[in-house]
Coordinates of C-alpha atoms and ligand atoms in Angstrom, one line a residue:
X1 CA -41.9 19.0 -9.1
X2 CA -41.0 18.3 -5.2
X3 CA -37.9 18.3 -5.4
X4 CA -36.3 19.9 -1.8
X5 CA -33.4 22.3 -1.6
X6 CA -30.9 22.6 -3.9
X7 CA -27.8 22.8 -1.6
X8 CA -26.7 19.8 -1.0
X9 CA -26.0 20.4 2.9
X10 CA -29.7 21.4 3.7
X11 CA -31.0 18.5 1.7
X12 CA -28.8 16.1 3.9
X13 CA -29.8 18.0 7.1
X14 CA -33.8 17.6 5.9
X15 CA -33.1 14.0 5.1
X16 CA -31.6 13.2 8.4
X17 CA -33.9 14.7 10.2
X18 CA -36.8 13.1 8.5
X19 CA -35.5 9.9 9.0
X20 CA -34.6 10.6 12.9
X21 CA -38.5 11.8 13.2
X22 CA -39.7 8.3 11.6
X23 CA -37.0 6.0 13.7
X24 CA -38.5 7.9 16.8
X25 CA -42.4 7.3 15.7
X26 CA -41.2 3.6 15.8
X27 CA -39.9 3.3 18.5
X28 CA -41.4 6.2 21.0
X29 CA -44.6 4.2 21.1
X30 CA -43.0 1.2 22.0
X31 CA -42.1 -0.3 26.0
X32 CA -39.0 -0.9 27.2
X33 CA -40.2 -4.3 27.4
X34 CA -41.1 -5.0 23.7
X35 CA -38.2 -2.6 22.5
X36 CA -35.8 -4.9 24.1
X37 CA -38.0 -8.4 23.1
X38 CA -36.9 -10.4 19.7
X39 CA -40.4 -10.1 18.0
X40 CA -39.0 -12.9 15.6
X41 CA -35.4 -14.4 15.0
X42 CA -35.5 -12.7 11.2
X43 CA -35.7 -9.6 12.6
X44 CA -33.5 -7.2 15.5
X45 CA -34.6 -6.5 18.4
X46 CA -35.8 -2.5 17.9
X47 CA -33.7 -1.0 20.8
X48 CA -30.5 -3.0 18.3
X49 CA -31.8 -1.2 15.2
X50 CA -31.9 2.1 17.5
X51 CA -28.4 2.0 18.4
X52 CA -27.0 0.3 15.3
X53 CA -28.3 3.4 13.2
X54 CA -26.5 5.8 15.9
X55 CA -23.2 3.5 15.7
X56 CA -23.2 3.7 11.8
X57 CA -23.7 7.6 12.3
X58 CA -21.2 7.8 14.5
X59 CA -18.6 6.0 12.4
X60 CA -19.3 7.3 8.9
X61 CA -20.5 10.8 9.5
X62 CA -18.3 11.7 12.8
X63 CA -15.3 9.5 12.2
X64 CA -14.5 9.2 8.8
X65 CA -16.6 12.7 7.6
X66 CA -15.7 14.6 10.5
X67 CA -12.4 13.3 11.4
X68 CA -13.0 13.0 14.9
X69 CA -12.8 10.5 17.2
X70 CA -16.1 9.2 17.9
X71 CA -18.5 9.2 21.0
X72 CA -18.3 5.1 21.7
X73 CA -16.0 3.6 19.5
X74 CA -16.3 0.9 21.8
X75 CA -19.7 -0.2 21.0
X76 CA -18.4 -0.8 17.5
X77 CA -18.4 -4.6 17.8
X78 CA -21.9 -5.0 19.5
X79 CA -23.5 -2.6 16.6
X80 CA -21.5 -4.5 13.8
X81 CA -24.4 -6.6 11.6
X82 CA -21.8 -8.9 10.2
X83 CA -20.3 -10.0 13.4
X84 CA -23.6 -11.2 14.8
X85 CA -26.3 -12.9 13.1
X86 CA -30.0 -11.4 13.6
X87 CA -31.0 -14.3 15.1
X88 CA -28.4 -13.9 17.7
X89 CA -28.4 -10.2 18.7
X90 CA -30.2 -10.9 22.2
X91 CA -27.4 -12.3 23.4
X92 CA -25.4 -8.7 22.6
X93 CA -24.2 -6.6 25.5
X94 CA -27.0 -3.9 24.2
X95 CA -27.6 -0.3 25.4
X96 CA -31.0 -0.3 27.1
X97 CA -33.4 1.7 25.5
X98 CA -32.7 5.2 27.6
X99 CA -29.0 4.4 26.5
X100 CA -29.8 3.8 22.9
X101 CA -31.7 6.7 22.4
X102 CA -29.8 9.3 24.1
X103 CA -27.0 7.8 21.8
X104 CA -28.0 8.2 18.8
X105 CA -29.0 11.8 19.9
X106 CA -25.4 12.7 21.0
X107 CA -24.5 10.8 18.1
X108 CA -26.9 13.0 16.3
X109 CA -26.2 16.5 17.7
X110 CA -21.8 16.2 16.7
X111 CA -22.7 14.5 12.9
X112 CA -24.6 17.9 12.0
X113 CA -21.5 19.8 13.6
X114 CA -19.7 18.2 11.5
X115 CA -22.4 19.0 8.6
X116 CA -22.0 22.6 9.5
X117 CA -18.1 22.4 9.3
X118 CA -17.2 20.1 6.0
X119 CA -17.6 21.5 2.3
X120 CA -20.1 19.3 0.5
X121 CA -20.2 21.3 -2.8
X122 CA -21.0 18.9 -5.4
X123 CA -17.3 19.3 -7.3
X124 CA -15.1 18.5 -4.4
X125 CA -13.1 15.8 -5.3
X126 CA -13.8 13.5 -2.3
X127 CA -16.7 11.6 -3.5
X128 CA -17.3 10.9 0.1
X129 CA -18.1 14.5 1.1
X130 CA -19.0 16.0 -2.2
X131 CA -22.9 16.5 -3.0
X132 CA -22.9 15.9 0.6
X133 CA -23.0 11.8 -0.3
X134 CA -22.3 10.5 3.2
X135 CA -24.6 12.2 4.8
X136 CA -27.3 10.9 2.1
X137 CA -26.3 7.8 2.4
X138 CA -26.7 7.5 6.0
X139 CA -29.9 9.2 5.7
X140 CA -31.1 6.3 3.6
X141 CA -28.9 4.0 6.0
X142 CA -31.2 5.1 9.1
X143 CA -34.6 4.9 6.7
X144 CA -33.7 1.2 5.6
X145 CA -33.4 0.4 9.2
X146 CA -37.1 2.5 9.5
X147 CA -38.2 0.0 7.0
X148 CA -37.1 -2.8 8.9
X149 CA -38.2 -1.8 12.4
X150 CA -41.7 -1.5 10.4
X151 CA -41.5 -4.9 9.4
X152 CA -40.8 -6.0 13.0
X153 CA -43.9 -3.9 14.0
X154 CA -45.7 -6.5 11.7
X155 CA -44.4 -9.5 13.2
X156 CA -45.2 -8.6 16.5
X157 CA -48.0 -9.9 18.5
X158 CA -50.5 -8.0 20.3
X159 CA -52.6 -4.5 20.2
X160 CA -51.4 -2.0 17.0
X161 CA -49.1 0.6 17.9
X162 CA -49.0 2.5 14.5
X163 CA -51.5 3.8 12.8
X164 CA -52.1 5.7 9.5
X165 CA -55.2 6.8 7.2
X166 CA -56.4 4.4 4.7
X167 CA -54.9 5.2 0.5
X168 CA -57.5 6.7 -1.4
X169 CA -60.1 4.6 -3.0
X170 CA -58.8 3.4 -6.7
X171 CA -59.8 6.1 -9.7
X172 CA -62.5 5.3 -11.5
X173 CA -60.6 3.9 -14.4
X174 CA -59.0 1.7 -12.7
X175 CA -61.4 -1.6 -13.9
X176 CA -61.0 -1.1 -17.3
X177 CA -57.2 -0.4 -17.3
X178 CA -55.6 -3.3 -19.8
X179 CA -54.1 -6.6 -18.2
X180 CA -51.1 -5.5 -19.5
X181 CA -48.6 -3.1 -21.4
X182 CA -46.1 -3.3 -24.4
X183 CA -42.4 -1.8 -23.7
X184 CA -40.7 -1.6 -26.6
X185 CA -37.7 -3.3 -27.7
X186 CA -34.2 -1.7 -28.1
X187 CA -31.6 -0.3 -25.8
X188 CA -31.8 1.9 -22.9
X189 CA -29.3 2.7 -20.1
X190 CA -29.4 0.9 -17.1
X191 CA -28.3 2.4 -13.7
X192 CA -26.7 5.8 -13.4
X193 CA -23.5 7.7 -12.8
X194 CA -25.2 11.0 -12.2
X195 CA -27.8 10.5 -9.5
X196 CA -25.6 12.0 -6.5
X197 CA -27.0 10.2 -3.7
X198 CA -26.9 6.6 -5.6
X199 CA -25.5 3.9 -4.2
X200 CA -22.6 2.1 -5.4
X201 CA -24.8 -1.0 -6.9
X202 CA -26.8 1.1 -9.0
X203 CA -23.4 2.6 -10.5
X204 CA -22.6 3.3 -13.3
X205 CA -24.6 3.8 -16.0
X206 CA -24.7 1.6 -18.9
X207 CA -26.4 0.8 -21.8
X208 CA -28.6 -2.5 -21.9
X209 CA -30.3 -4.3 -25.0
X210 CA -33.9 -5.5 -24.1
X211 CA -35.9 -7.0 -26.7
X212 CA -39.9 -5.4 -26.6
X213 CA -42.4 -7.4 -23.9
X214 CA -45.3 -7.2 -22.0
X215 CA -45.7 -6.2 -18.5
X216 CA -48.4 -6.4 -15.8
X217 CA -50.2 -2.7 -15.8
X218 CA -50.5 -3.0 -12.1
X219 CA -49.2 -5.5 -9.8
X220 CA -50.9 -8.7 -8.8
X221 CA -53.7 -9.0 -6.3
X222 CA -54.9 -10.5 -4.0
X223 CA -58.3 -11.1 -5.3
X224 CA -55.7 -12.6 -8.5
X225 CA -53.5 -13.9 -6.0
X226 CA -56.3 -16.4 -4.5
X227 CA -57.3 -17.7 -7.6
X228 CA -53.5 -19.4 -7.7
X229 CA -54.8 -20.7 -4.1
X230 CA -58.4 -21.6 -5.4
X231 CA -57.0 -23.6 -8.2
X232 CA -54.0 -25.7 -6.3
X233 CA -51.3 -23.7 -7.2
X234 CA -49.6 -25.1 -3.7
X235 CA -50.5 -28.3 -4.4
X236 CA -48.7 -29.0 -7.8
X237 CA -45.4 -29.1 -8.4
X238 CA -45.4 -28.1 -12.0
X239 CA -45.6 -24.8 -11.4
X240 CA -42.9 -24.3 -8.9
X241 CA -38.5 -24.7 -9.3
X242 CA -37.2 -27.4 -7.5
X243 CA -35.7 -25.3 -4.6
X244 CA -39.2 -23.3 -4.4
X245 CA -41.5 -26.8 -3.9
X246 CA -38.7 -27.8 -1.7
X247 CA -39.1 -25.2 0.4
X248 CA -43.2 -25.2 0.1
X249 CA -43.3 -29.0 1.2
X250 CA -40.6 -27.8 4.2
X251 CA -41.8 -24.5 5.2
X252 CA -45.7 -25.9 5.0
X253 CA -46.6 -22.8 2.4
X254 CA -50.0 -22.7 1.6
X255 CA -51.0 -18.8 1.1
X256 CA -49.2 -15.5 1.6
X257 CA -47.8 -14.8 5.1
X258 CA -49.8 -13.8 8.4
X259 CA -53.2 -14.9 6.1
X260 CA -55.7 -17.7 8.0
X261 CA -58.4 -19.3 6.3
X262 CA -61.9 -18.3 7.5
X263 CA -64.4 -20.5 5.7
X264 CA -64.0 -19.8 1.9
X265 CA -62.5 -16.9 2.2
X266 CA -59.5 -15.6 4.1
X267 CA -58.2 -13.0 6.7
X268 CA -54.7 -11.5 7.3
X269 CA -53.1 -9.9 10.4
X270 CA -51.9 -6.8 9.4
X271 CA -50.2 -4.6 12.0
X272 CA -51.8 -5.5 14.8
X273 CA -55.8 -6.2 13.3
X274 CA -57.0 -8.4 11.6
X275 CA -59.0 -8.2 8.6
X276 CA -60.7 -9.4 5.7
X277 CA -57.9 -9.8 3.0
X278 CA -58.6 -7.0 0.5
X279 CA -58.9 -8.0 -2.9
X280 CA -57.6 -5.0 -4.7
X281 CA -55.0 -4.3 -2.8
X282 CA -51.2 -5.8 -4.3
X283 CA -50.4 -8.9 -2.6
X284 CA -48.0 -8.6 0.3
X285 CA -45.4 -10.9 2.0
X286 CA -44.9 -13.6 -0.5
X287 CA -41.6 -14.6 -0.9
X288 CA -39.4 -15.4 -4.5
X289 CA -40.6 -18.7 -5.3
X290 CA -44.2 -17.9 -4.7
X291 CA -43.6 -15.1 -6.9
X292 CA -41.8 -17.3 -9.7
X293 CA -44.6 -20.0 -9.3
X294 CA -47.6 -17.6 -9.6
X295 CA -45.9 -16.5 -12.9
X296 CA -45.5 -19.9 -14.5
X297 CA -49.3 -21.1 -13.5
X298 CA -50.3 -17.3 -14.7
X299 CA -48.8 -19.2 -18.2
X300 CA -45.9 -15.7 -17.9
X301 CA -42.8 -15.4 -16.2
X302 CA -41.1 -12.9 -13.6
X303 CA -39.4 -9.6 -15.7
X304 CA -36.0 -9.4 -15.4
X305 CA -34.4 -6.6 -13.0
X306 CA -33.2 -4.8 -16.8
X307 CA -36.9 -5.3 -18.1
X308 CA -37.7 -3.7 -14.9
X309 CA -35.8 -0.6 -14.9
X310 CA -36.6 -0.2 -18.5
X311 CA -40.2 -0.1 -17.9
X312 CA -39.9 2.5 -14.9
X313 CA -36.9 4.6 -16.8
X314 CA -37.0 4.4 -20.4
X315 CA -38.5 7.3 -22.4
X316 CA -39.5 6.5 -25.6
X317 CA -40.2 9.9 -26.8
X318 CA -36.5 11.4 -25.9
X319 CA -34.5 8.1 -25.6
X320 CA -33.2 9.1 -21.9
X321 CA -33.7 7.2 -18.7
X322 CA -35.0 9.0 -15.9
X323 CA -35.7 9.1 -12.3
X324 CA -39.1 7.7 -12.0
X325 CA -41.6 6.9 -14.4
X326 CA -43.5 10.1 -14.8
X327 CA -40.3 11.8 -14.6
X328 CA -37.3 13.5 -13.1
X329 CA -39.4 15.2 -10.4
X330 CA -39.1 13.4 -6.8
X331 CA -42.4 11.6 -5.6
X332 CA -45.0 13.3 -4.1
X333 CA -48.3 11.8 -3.0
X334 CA -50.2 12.2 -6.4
X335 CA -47.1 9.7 -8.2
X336 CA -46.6 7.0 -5.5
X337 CA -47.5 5.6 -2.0
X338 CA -43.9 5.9 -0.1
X339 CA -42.8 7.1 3.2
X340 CA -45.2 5.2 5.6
X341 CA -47.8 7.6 4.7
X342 CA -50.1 5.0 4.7
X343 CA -49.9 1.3 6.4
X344 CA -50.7 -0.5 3.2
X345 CA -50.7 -0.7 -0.3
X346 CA -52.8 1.7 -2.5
X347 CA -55.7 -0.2 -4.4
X348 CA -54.5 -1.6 -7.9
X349 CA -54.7 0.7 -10.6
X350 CA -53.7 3.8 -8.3
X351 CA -51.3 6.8 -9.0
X352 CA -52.5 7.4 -12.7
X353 CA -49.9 10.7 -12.1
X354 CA -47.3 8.1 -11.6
X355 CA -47.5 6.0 -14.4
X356 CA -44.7 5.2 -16.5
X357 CA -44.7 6.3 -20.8
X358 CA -46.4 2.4 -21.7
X359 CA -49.1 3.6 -18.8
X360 CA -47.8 0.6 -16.5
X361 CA -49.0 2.0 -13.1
X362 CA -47.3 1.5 -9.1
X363 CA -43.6 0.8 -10.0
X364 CA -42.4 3.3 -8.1
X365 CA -44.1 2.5 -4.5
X366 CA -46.8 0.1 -2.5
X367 CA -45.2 -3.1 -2.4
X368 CA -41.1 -4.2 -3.4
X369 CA -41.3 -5.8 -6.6
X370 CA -39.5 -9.2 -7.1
X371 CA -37.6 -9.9 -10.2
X372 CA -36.5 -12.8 -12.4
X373 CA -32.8 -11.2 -11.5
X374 CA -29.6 -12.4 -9.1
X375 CA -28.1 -9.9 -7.7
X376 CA -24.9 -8.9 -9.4
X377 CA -22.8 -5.9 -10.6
X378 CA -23.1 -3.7 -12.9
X379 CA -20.2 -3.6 -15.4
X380 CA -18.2 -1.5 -13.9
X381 CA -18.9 -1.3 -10.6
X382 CA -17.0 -0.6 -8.2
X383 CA -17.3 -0.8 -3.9
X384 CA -17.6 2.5 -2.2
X385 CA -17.6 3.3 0.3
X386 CA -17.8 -0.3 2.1
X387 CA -17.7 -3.5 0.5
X388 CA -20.4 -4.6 3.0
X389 CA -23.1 -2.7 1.7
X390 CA -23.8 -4.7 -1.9
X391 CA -20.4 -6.2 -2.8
X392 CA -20.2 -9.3 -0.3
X393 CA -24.2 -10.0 -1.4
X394 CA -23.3 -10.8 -5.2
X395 CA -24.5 -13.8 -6.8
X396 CA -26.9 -16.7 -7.2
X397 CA -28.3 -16.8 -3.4
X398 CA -29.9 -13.3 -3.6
X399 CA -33.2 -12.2 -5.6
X400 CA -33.6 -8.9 -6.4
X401 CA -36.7 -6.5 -5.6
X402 CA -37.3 -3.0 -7.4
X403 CA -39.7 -0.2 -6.9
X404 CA -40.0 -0.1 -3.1
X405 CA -43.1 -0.5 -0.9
X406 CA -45.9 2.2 0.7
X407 CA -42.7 2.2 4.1
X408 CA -39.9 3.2 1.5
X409 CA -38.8 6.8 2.2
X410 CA -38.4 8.8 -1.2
X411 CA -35.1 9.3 -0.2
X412 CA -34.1 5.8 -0.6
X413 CA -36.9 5.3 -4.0
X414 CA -35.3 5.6 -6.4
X415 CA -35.9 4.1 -10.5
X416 CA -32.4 2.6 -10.0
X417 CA -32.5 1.8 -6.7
X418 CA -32.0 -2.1 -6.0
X419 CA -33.0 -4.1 -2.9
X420 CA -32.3 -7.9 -2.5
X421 CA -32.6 -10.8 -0.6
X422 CA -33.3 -14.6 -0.3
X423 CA -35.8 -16.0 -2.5
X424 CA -37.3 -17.9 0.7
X425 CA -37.9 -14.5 2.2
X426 CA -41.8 -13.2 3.0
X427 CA -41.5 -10.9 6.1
X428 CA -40.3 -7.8 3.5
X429 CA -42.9 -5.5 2.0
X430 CA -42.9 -7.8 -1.0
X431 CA -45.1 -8.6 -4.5
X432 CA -44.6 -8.6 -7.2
X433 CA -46.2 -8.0 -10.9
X434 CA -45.9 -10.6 -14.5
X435 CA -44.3 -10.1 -17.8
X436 CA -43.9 -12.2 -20.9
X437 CA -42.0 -12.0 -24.2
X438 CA -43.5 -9.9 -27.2
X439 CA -44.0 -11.8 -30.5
X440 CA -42.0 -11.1 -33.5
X441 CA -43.3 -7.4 -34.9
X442 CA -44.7 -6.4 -31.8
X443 CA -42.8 -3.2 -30.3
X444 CA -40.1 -3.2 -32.6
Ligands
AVJ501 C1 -30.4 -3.2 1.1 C2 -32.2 -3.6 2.6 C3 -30.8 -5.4 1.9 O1 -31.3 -4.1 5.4 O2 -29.9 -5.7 4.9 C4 -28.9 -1.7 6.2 C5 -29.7 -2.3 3.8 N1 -27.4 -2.3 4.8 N2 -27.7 -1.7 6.8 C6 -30.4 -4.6 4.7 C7 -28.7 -2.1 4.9 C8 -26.8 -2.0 5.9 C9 -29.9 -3.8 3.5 N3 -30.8 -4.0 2.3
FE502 FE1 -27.3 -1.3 8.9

């Protein structure tokens, strides 16, 4: 396995300071000038993402962990997503990017004080401090923020900052795998109640009926992704919801975003170069509805967020659900592509060491899977510790996305782990991969 330490306090000191090494790599690099520039008006400026993740330290892990009063308690409302829009957050009285980092440093130095001084043994009954949970939670806080801040990098114009090897070329096998996989039909639990760094939208565990189907072995390519171009699939409404050919006849959609024609073929810019689209590589930055419509022309459908999760949990041979597909063990680079390692995808067909019991390869990893699924509770759940994490985002105007993407830290990747957002949305890390029912008999 690789899993990390067992006590809960030097995992949460590892996490944090993994993430505080990655938000540094993104922003280190950067100007003042650029740090401080709206690359688009989906995104933050960085220098706001720098200083948000030192506010939300700040409040969670020195105030309400630590008890204390807080370095800036004043900067609260300028560091508060849900007071300003994204769109509007150059217009916010911002720490400059000297400020912001020294901030989040102080910020930095009194939350691992207050590491050093709480219990976080596992059967404490605050649920805040036990198993050390805050302190994962912001851990993953500050890598979701990574995440974004790396889809910023992508938007932005001009020379490449980052840089990272290429994945390994796909195994050998990787032509011949099948189209697709059965997952049997039957019951399996959905979501957890033991997993002590979850988050309150993948609580609590439950058990879910879902009949057998077939999934995509590996997501959809680009090479696949282009015949959907080739043959229209813009062009004709058939394939698409109303909502999604609305928004392609608005919105002008006629391939994936930050891809150009050039001649037949096509080019994308991709962190700063471009290049040839690569046709093995999972298709990137296509948003719900192009997702949905590839499905329907494909003559399949999207799976279901439950379909999902039972494809990337459910073990046949024991009955159980577990972390990952090959497993409880956490990733390491033999079972997934996570953790910005690499600045792309991994080939289709990669990670035979992470493939799931029906041998359905890349759940876990390379690009955010879109589902057929709203976002919506669990039975059960309940808000903790802030409503504003998942609770306010329930309901129809949210898709949801499973598996993460090749700038997902494990920490965050988990097989329960949700992510969500409009179906209009392309700037994420975002593909996705088919399903379709199973005729009677089949996988019973
Ligand atoms: C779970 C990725 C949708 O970025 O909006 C960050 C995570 N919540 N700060 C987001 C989050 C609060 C959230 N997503
Ligand atoms: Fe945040």
């Amino acid at each position: 396995g690789h899993d990390g330490p067992a006590d809960p306090a030097a995992r949460a000191r590892a996490a944090l300071e993994a993430a505080r090494s990655r938000t540094l790599a993104l922003t280190d690099p950067v100007s003042d000038e650029e740090l401080i520039a709206q690359h688009s008006r989906l995104m933050s400026p960085l220098v706001w993402d720098l200083a948000h993740i030192g506010n939300q330290e700040e409040l969670w892990l020195v105030r309400e962990a630590g008890g204390r009063p807080g370095l800036r308690p004043d900067l609260d409302h300028v560091y508060d997503a849900f007071q300003t829009p994204r769109a509007d957050r150059p217009g916010l009285p911002m720490l400059g990017p000297g400020e912001a980092r020294a901030y989040a440093a102080a910020v930095r130095a009194e939350s691992m004080d207050v590491l050093a001084a709480v219990d976080t043994s596992p059967d404490r009954p605050e649920p805040l401090l036990a198993g050390a949970f805050v302190f994962g939670m912001l851990a993953q806080h500050e890598q979701q923020h990574d995440e974004t801040m790396l889809a910023t990098h992508q938007l932005r114009r001009g020379p490449a900052v980052l840089d990272a090897p290429a994945p390994p070329p796909a195994p050998a096998d990787a032509a011949s795998l099948p189209r697709e996989v059965l997952v049997p039909g039957g019951p399996f639990t959905m979501g957890t109640s033991t997993e002590p760094w979850a988050l309150d939208n993948e609580r609590p565990a439950h058990t879910v009926e879902v009949p057998a189907f077939w999934l995509d072995t590996v997501p959809v390519t680009n090479a696949a992704y282009q015949e959907f171009i080739a043959a229209g699939g813009y062009r004709d409404p058939r394939w698409w919801t109303p909502e999604g050919w609305r928004h392609v006849k608005d919105a002008g959609l006629e391939a994936p975003l930050f891809w150009s024609r050039d001649g037949d073929g096509w080019t994308r810019r991709h962190f700063g170069l471009v290049e040839p689209v690569p046709a093995d590589e999972p298709v990137l930055h296509v948003c719900w509805y192009e997702a949905d419509a590839y499905a329907r022309w494909a003559g399949r459908r999207l799976p279901t967020e439950a379909e999902w999760e039972k494809a990337a949990r459910h073990d046949p041979a024991s009955g159980r659900s577990r972390r990952y597909p090959w497993g409880d063990a956490d990733p390491g680079p033999e079972q997934a592509n996570l953790g910005q390692r690499h600045l792309r995808p991994a080939p289709a067909g990669s990670h035979p060491a992470g493939a799931a019991p029906s041998g359905a390869r890349q759940l876990i990893g390379d690009v955010w899977e879109w589902t057929a699924s709203d976002f919506d509770p669990y039975p059960g759940f309940t808000a903790f510790p802030y409503k504003e994490y998942s609770e306010v985002f329930f309901g129809p105007e949210y898709k949801v996305l499973r598996g993460g993407a090749f700038g997902v830290s494990p920490v965050v990747c988990r097989g329960t782990f949700r992510n969500w957002d409009y179906p209009i949305r392309r700037q994420i890390f975002a593909g996705f991969r088919t399903a379709r029912d199973a005729a009677p008999g089949e996988g019973a």
